[in-house]
Amino acid sequence: MTAQRLSPLIIDKVVSRALREDFGDAGDITTAATIPANATSTAIIAARKSGVIAGIDLALAAFRLVDPAVRISIEKDDGARVETGDIVLGIEGTARSILSAERVALNFLGHLSGVATATAALVDSIKGTKAKITCTRKTTPGLRAFEKHAVRCGGGHNHRFGLYDAVMIKDNHIAASGGIANALRAARAAAGHMVKIEIEVDGLAQLTQALDEGADVVLLDNMSTDDLKKAVAINNGRAVLEASGNVTVETVRAIAETGIDVISSGWITHSAPGLDLGMDFK
Amino acid sequence: MTAQRLSPLIIDKVVSRALREDFGDAGDITTAATIPANATSTAIIAARKSGVIAGIDLALAAFRLVDPAVRISIEKDDGARVETGDIVLGIEGTARSILSAERVALNFLGHLSGVATATAALVDSIKGTKAKITCTRKTTPGLRAFEKHAVRCGGGHNHRFGLYDAVMIKDNHIAASGGIANALRAARAAAGHMVKIEIEVDGLAQLTQALDEGADVVLLDNMSTDDLKKAVAINNGRAVLEASGNVTVETVRAIAETGIDVISSGWITHSAPGLDLGMDFK
Amino acid sequence: MTAQRLSPLIIDKVVSRALREDFGDAGDITTAATIPANATSTAIIAARKSGVIAGIDLALAAFRLVDPAVRISIEKDDGARVETGDIVLGIEGTARSILSAERVALNFLGHLSGVATATAALVDSIKGTKAKITCTRKTTPGLRAFEKHAVRCGGGHNHRFGLYDAVMIKDNHIAASGGIANALRAARAAAGHMVKIEIEVDGLAQLTQALDEGADVVLLDNMSTDDLKKAVAINNGRAVLEASGNVTVETVRAIAETGIDVISSGWITHSAPGLDLGMDFK
Amino acid sequence: MTAQRLSPLIIDKVVSRALREDFGDAGDITTAATIPANATSTAIIAARKSGVIAGIDLALAAFRLVDPAVRISIEKDDGARVETGDIVLGIEGTARSILSAERVALNFLGHLSGVATATAALVDSIKGTKAKITCTRKTTPGLRAFEKHAVRCGGGHNHRFGLYDAVMIKDNHIAASGGIANALRAARAAAGHMVKIEIEVDGLAQLTQALDEGADVVLLDNMSTDDLKKAVAINNGRAVLEASGNVTVETVRAIAETGIDVISSGWITHSAPGLDLGMDFK
Amino acid sequence: MTAQRLSPLIIDKVVSRALREDFGDAGDITTAATIPANATSTAIIAARKSGVIAGIDLALAAFRLVDPAVRISIEKDDGARVETGDIVLGIEGTARSILSAERVALNFLGHLSGVATATAALVDSIKGTKAKITCTRKTTPGLRAFEKHAVRCGGGHNHRFGLYDAVMIKDNHIAASGGIANALRAARAAAGHMVKIEIEVDGLAQLTQALDEGADVVLLDNMSTDDLKKAVAINNGRAVLEASGNVTVETVRAIAETGIDVISSGWITHSAPGLDLGMDFK
Amino acid sequence: MTAQRLSPLIIDKVVSRALREDFGDAGDITTAATIPANATSTAIIAARKSGVIAGIDLALAAFRLVDPAVRISIEKDDGARVETGDIVLGIEGTARSILSAERVALNFLGHLSGVATATAALVDSIKGTKAKITCTRKTTPGLRAFEKHAVRCGGGHNHRFGLYDAVMIKDNHIAASGGIANALRAARAAAGHMVKIEIEVDGLAQLTQALDEGADVVLLDNMSTDDLKKAVAINNGRAVLEASGNVTVETVRAIAETGIDVISSGWITHSAPGLDLGMDFK
């Protein structure tokens, strides 16, 4: 896959904030005191565990915003699989700039590669089925756009980005609207023609209702694989069916093999451990 | 412990950004379509796993910034231990406001409680030793202030907040300065009298040098517990000794029992799984 | 219709910027020089032409952000039809605050009510048909969220909000992808399951291709009403059909009567004259 | 006329916000899915109606902020008259960048050229008289600086920019101050020596009072041309006289021929239809 | 004089930034460690030197933004003369809030009262003459609006606020335009009718030229008092005459007695020492 | 000394705000009216008084942000001593850009060089003693990072940057904690191991207590030089001793000769007069 570059329009403010968080008002006082201003260095960022890379553009931005003169070669771009020891980035520039930007670059790269790696673990587990792995809105505040991107780097797909770009009707909405039919009709009347409507159902009876009202997507939360299979049969291709709940590397294949279309996981964004990456000077 | 309130000065921008990330330009289109404007609700946020709470003020801010009229009772404040099923917050207000703020509130609370819970696991493991658990700069970009706070909620202590508030001399700084003595002298000359100076050493010989030059803190990275014990003896109370590397719930007690002062862990901030918390309407 | 309140989260920054644009650094130097600080006033904002109101929350925010003590009664809320002379808002407070906020309040209210009024003119013209009037992305930079809202106040519906929330494949995308089928397949593979896909076709042959590939929505730009009727027949309910181009109060009914689903107009946002509203002191 | 370049200091934040409004968090998902990353294109922006161009620098900024590598030739700069079909900008770069920036560039250019075109229509109508056409504070929130610039591009002049840069005493200020003389004296005492003072009068008696008190500018709102002529005679060159109210292409010449100095119009900023401009790929 | 309140619209961002500058990410770690959360205090801010107060609203905002529950009584408002020991503000609230906001409140109040005090010293020195003291654009970056306000609190008047609100033609502009007449005509042609035009002249010959071209204001920089007297005679009331250069408490009266209209001083903003104010707990 | 460059990350926002403060919405209307767009100039910024330079990077940023094409040669960098007439910067570019950026560049450079010059006066006065001159938190709101830098340029050292990076226990904290020992123990328990703890004492008895509890730094405010000498003897090298209060060029040497470690002065930041610098065109 060719990595899709993330626009500076979306990246730069977030990376600047992260750098300011690390620089404070006094800046990198260690480097200023101990490294000559004109010393130059060559460094690499390499993987210390195997995984999938995501966030290269944010790492690049960290170096660029500290010092536009730092030169970087991308050895493993977003979406690439890495093994322990693989070089991800080659870096040349003044030692001060490289050292000052290092931690922010690694914090983005490690976090997002962690998300990509967790996603890839689920994607790998269901290879050969037609199901897609998607994320949820259970993301780290302020980093959703990037975690969504990391999910794609890991081979997953994106669910809605927020409250604004798709309708998702859950039990409280159904209760407040007076039932599935009313909720779906209200949503259809209010939503524009470019907006998809998903509804969460708690059983097969509700599924039938939702399909009759023309839901675009139906969420089946915490259902047994037996029920999921029945749901697939009832649906018969009408709506997109999404399964969620208790999705792990161990359970996901069985869920996918029910014939479900989409499997969504909060874990890949809210609980993926960071991928261990480190910087070494030559 | 009495929870220390986080100032709106530090919280509100971050929570607003998270809400805007979720609201986009169109806002919560599902709730607007399906929930009457005047419907009110009572809800709770409860723990679905055991752990330690952190981030209450951010959760409160999420509801307050969406709707100042939402009323919240704090049942478990920052630093409290919770068991599965424990109620953390009681919430009353319009159903629309509660539903629209729910996800952002939970994302902050789950993430930060995850950090507090991971910290507490290490802290619990070394009970009775004199060592302190601290975090590092390996934090989630944009959330460092809050993750540092969560570490304190879990019974840990804070390392420096950034590049700006303390000197930390690592191998590259030492090499560029021409050795440990030069690096420490350069740092002492440049740093203000309110700034502590830490240096990382790679062996006991370097430790002696660092102590002779009056380092305030010495970092011993990835040393065996045998070497740590020797370091404690060599130090003889002169500097604060910090151990890092391969710190897990399994290894941490042995490290603490060497007599080291501080044990730092990146894992508690960059890889702690979120604490599972959920909102239920009554 | 009950007006949907716009959240301060979305409104306040934009209104603050508009107030700062008018206040500069010196503030309202006329009012400060000529009006005693403690003088209070009662004023009304009234319509000087007939139309449809939109933007009440932004007008309220202008007064609130200048002075939270100003009290306002809403006589005509968003979506209300007004005739010349109808009172829209009743306002009480210090004369200084009312005068200083007046122009910004009226600029928002006049502009957005202009959009709502233009929308309503199209909506009224097609009453009885099944077609919906929608806006486009041809909006005033910085005000899209509010103009989209104004379109809803005028009885219209919203098209996608930006480049991010739906796929819209136009001639250049088709050419670069190697045809309609390739473009639709590429879009389907990349887009999440919550994203709708629209494609613009330039004739009935392309329409058939697009329908065969499962486009959710098809845009028919600048087609004759005869061709639109044929398109409706060919479609036979499969996709949503959208017509655009040369949509005016004079032409829109004929377009709607072809059986098309959606009629989109850039004019209602980029060229609607402001609705004339004025403030009078009692 | 040589176009005056607008500074990035004033432009870039506004254009970035407009681009973010269009990009959201997910960016241009259509282009990313259907256009190869390395495809390049040549395009033009051309006029589809005759008018006067304004906003070239904002259009340029839209492309530059999306991709600094896009190259643009300016064929018709701010202030230029265009006929249908005239090429305004020539554009070369990657197809992705050009397509993603297109709408924001056109939205600025169309809106501001609309303002310039409306202004020029009034300016053309009074050619040969000594009167100047000026705008008001009835501008689009957030875009005042640019609309003021567009008025100049159309051959008009600028009134005050906000509440801060000149004194404008209206009926409510007069009433609260205890009459014209008191209001003017209060304003003169408070205002710095670099600030001009204008007062609105509702008849010729008030005009005499205002002139006696040394008003710099007098606003004559909604007066008949007969009264305007009398006002010009009474004034006898002492103050600048400004007429406003019911200013249209049909009425403006008669107003100008009364000998008035300045004619101000809100319509040219709040109700000018956008100039129709489009982008075509070669 | 009744103090004119400064709007939160203009104050709050600046005060928030100052508080964030002082709080950083960790906040007031001393107070958090040593002061119980529920301890309350009563404090005063008092003058430790005599002077003129300015900046009360910024001090109030510092406390309000840290803690809206802090109650403050204004004993000496903006513009008031104070003697050593005079109480300026009475403060009640939690000890933590008062201590954390103290320094920012005092930094604003001390700096701006210093500007007001320096201004008043010049104003007092010329009592009985018709001249006005004004500031310049030589202000502290980021604080111009407040320093301009402080000048007014000290009895001075404001010059233009920036490059945008008045024309000021200096020697380089004259040289580039081809002389005084050309420069003034170019400025008159470009500037709106609400903009005053000032020109700096370097001698009496140039003054005559400037008056003949109708300059609104003429700046006489570093002229002897003899020449200033001649300039006043030549002017004969046509333009406003402004003197600048070497304006001190010692020299200013002689300058004022030449009959000049305005005396401008950069020193009152760029070099006024802070007024010594302190906070004491009861 | 080699000047330490200030990062654009820290500078650019502050300089942009200062430029926007000067440009407003209309920009430099004088220059636009009187200087041809293509006229180029050569100018210098020179010292008009002797002093120490600080703020070169902010002056450079002012020109760069107005126009990246302006070329500047640094003749006297941060930390350099200058005499009247010394050239500090050589500047080439369009006359418009140079004139428009001039005032903001000079305002930063004059203010910060004033701080550096005042600092150097104290530093020079104590040459040969071991004491260091430091600043305080009595800085100009919004400019602390730069004033701290200017203090270093003048040969001084920095105290803590804010409330966040070191503990400073004053009388109110001591009173609220129940005495010096309690306060120090509370601070030690709460503060991380990288944070220094200072305590202010009001006499020699308190000093002994503070030393016994292991304070890192002790502040001796307004003590006589006799008492300072006694304090130095009592301390015997245990803590860093800081003197403050009534520090002037006249008094500072006697204070330094007591053997104290650090002398802090608020005057060098809150009351230093600006250094007189001017720009001249060739």
CSV table of N, CA and C in Angstrom, one decimal, chain D residues 153-214:
chain,number,residue,atom,x,y,z
D,153,CYS,N,-11.4,47.1,-4.3
D,153,CYS,CA,-11.2,46.5,-5.6
D,153,CYS,C,-12.3,47.0,-6.6
D,154,GLY,N,-13.5,47.2,-6.1
D,154,GLY,CA,-14.6,47.6,-7.0
D,154,GLY,C,-14.6,49.1,-7.2
D,155,GLY,N,-13.6,49.8,-6.7
D,155,GLY,CA,-13.5,51.2,-6.9
D,155,GLY,C,-14.2,52.1,-5.8
D,156,GLY,N,-14.6,51.4,-4.8
D,156,GLY,CA,-15.2,52.1,-3.7
D,156,GLY,C,-14.2,52.5,-2.6
D,157,HIS,N,-14.6,53.1,-1.6
D,157,HIS,CA,-13.8,53.5,-0.5
D,157,HIS,C,-14.3,52.9,0.8
D,158,ASN,N,-13.5,52.9,1.8
D,158,ASN,CA,-13.9,52.3,3.1
D,158,ASN,C,-14.4,53.3,4.1
D,159,HIS,N,-15.5,52.9,4.7
D,159,HIS,CA,-16.0,53.6,5.9
D,159,HIS,C,-15.1,53.1,7.1
D,160,ARG,N,-15.5,53.5,8.3
D,160,ARG,CA,-14.7,53.0,9.4
D,160,ARG,C,-14.8,51.4,9.4
D,161,PHE,N,-13.7,50.8,10.0
D,161,PHE,CA,-13.6,49.4,10.0
D,161,PHE,C,-14.4,48.7,11.2
D,162,GLY,N,-14.7,49.5,12.2
D,162,GLY,CA,-15.4,48.9,13.3
D,162,GLY,C,-15.8,50.0,14.3
D,163,LEU,N,-16.1,49.6,15.5
D,163,LEU,CA,-16.5,50.5,16.5
D,163,LEU,C,-15.3,51.3,17.1
D,164,TYR,N,-14.1,50.9,16.7
D,164,TYR,CA,-12.9,51.3,17.4
D,164,TYR,C,-12.2,52.4,16.7
D,165,ASP,N,-12.4,52.6,15.4
D,165,ASP,CA,-11.5,53.5,14.7
D,165,ASP,C,-12.0,54.9,14.3
D,166,ALA,N,-13.3,55.1,14.7
D,166,ALA,CA,-13.9,56.4,14.4
D,166,ALA,C,-15.1,56.5,15.2
D,167,VAL,N,-15.5,57.7,15.5
D,167,VAL,CA,-16.8,57.9,16.3
D,167,VAL,C,-17.9,58.2,15.3
D,168,MET,N,-19.0,57.5,15.6
D,168,MET,CA,-20.2,57.6,14.8
D,168,MET,C,-21.4,57.8,15.8
D,169,ILE,N,-21.9,59.0,15.9
D,169,ILE,CA,-22.9,59.3,16.8
D,169,ILE,C,-24.3,59.2,16.1
D,170,LYS,N,-25.1,58.3,16.6
D,170,LYS,CA,-26.5,58.1,16.1
D,170,LYS,C,-27.5,58.6,17.0
D,171,ASP,N,-28.8,58.5,16.6
D,171,ASP,CA,-29.9,59.0,17.4
D,171,ASP,C,-29.9,58.6,18.9
D,172,ASN,N,-29.6,57.4,19.1
D,172,ASN,CA,-29.6,56.9,20.5
D,172,ASN,C,-28.5,57.6,21.4
D,173,HIS,N,-27.3,57.8,20.7
D,173,HIS,CA,-26.2,58.4,21.4
D,173,HIS,C,-26.6,59.9,21.7
D,174,ILE,N,-27.2,60.5,20.7
D,174,ILE,CA,-27.7,61.9,20.9
D,174,ILE,C,-28.7,62.1,22.0
D,175,ALA,N,-29.6,61.2,22.0
D,175,ALA,CA,-30.7,61.2,23.0
D,175,ALA,C,-30.0,61.0,24.4
D,176,ALA,N,-29.2,60.1,24.5
D,176,ALA,CA,-28.6,59.8,25.8
D,176,ALA,C,-27.6,60.9,26.3
D,177,SER,N,-27.1,61.6,25.4
D,177,SER,CA,-26.1,62.7,25.8
D,177,SER,C,-26.8,64.0,26.0
D,178,GLY,N,-28.0,64.1,25.7
D,178,GLY,CA,-28.7,65.4,25.9
D,178,GLY,C,-28.5,66.3,24.7
D,179,GLY,N,-28.6,65.8,23.5
D,179,GLY,CA,-28.6,66.7,22.3
D,179,GLY,C,-27.3,66.6,21.5
D,180,ILE,N,-27.3,67.2,20.4
D,180,ILE,CA,-26.2,67.1,19.4
D,180,ILE,C,-25.0,67.8,19.9
D,181,ALA,N,-25.2,69.0,20.5
D,181,ALA,CA,-24.0,69.7,21.0
D,181,ALA,C,-23.3,68.9,22.1
D,182,ASN,N,-24.0,68.5,23.0
D,182,ASN,CA,-23.4,67.7,24.1
D,182,ASN,C,-22.7,66.4,23.6
D,183,ALA,N,-23.4,65.7,22.7
D,183,ALA,CA,-22.8,64.5,22.2
D,183,ALA,C,-21.5,64.8,21.5
D,184,LEU,N,-21.5,65.8,20.7
D,184,LEU,CA,-20.2,66.1,19.9
D,184,LEU,C,-19.1,66.6,20.9
D,185,ARG,N,-19.5,67.3,21.9
D,185,ARG,CA,-18.5,67.8,22.8
D,185,ARG,C,-17.9,66.6,23.7
D,186,ALA,N,-18.8,65.7,24.1
D,186,ALA,CA,-18.4,64.5,24.8
D,186,ALA,C,-17.4,63.7,24.0
D,187,ALA,N,-17.8,63.5,22.7
D,187,ALA,CA,-17.0,62.7,21.8
D,187,ALA,C,-15.6,63.4,21.6
D,188,ARG,N,-15.6,64.7,21.4
D,188,ARG,CA,-14.4,65.4,21.1
D,188,ARG,C,-13.4,65.3,22.4
D,189,ALA,N,-14.0,65.4,23.5
D,189,ALA,CA,-13.2,65.3,24.8
D,189,ALA,C,-12.6,63.9,25.0
D,190,ALA,N,-13.3,62.9,24.6
D,190,ALA,CA,-12.9,61.5,24.8
D,190,ALA,C,-12.0,61.0,23.8
D,191,ALA,N,-12.2,61.4,22.5
D,191,ALA,CA,-11.5,60.8,21.4
D,191,ALA,C,-10.1,61.4,21.3
D,192,GLY,N,-9.2,60.6,20.8
D,192,GLY,CA,-7.8,61.1,20.6
D,192,GLY,C,-7.8,62.0,19.4
D,193,HIS,N,-6.7,62.7,19.2
D,193,HIS,CA,-6.7,63.7,18.1
D,193,HIS,C,-6.6,63.1,16.7
D,194,MET,N,-6.4,61.8,16.6
D,194,MET,CA,-6.4,61.1,15.3
D,194,MET,C,-7.7,60.5,14.9
D,195,VAL,N,-8.7,60.8,15.7
D,195,VAL,CA,-10.0,60.1,15.4
D,195,VAL,C,-11.0,61.1,14.9
D,196,LYS,N,-11.7,60.7,13.8
D,196,LYS,CA,-12.7,61.5,13.2
D,196,LYS,C,-14.0,61.3,13.9
D,197,ILE,N,-14.9,62.3,13.8
D,197,ILE,CA,-16.2,62.2,14.5
D,197,ILE,C,-17.3,62.5,13.5
D,198,GLU,N,-18.2,61.5,13.3
D,198,GLU,CA,-19.3,61.7,12.4
D,198,GLU,C,-20.6,61.7,13.3
D,199,ILE,N,-21.6,62.4,12.8
D,199,ILE,CA,-22.9,62.4,13.5
D,199,ILE,C,-24.0,62.3,12.5
D,200,GLU,N,-25.0,61.5,12.9
D,200,GLU,CA,-26.1,61.3,12.0
D,200,GLU,C,-27.2,62.4,12.4
D,201,VAL,N,-27.7,63.1,11.4
D,201,VAL,CA,-28.8,64.1,11.7
D,201,VAL,C,-30.0,63.7,11.0
D,202,ASP,N,-31.2,64.1,11.5
D,202,ASP,CA,-32.4,63.7,10.9
D,202,ASP,C,-33.1,64.9,10.2
D,203,GLY,N,-32.3,66.0,10.0
D,203,GLY,CA,-33.0,67.1,9.3
D,203,GLY,C,-32.0,68.2,9.2
D,204,LEU,N,-32.4,69.2,8.5
D,204,LEU,CA,-31.5,70.3,8.2
D,204,LEU,C,-31.2,71.2,9.5
D,205,ALA,N,-32.1,71.2,10.4
D,205,ALA,CA,-31.9,72.0,11.6
D,205,ALA,C,-30.7,71.3,12.4
D,206,GLN,N,-30.8,70.0,12.5
D,206,GLN,CA,-29.8,69.3,13.2
D,206,GLN,C,-28.4,69.4,12.5
D,207,LEU,N,-28.5,69.5,11.2
D,207,LEU,CA,-27.2,69.6,10.4
D,207,LEU,C,-26.5,70.9,10.8
D,208,THR,N,-27.2,72.0,10.9
D,208,THR,CA,-26.6,73.3,11.3
D,208,THR,C,-26.0,73.2,12.6
D,209,GLN,N,-26.7,72.6,13.6
D,209,GLN,CA,-26.1,72.4,14.9
D,209,GLN,C,-24.8,71.6,14.8
D,210,ALA,N,-24.8,70.5,14.1
D,210,ALA,CA,-23.6,69.6,14.0
D,210,ALA,C,-22.5,70.4,13.4
D,211,LEU,N,-22.7,71.2,12.4
D,211,LEU,CA,-21.7,71.9,11.7
D,211,LEU,C,-21.1,73.0,12.7
D,212,ASP,N,-22.0,73.6,13.4
D,212,ASP,CA,-21.6,74.6,14.4
D,212,ASP,C,-20.6,74.0,15.5
D,213,GLU,N,-20.9,72.8,15.8
D,213,GLU,CA,-20.0,72.1,16.8
D,213,GLU,C,-18.8,71.4,16.2
D,214,GLY,N,-18.6,71.6,14.9
D,214,GLY,CA,-17.4,71.1,14.3
D,214,GLY,C,-17.3,69.7,14.0
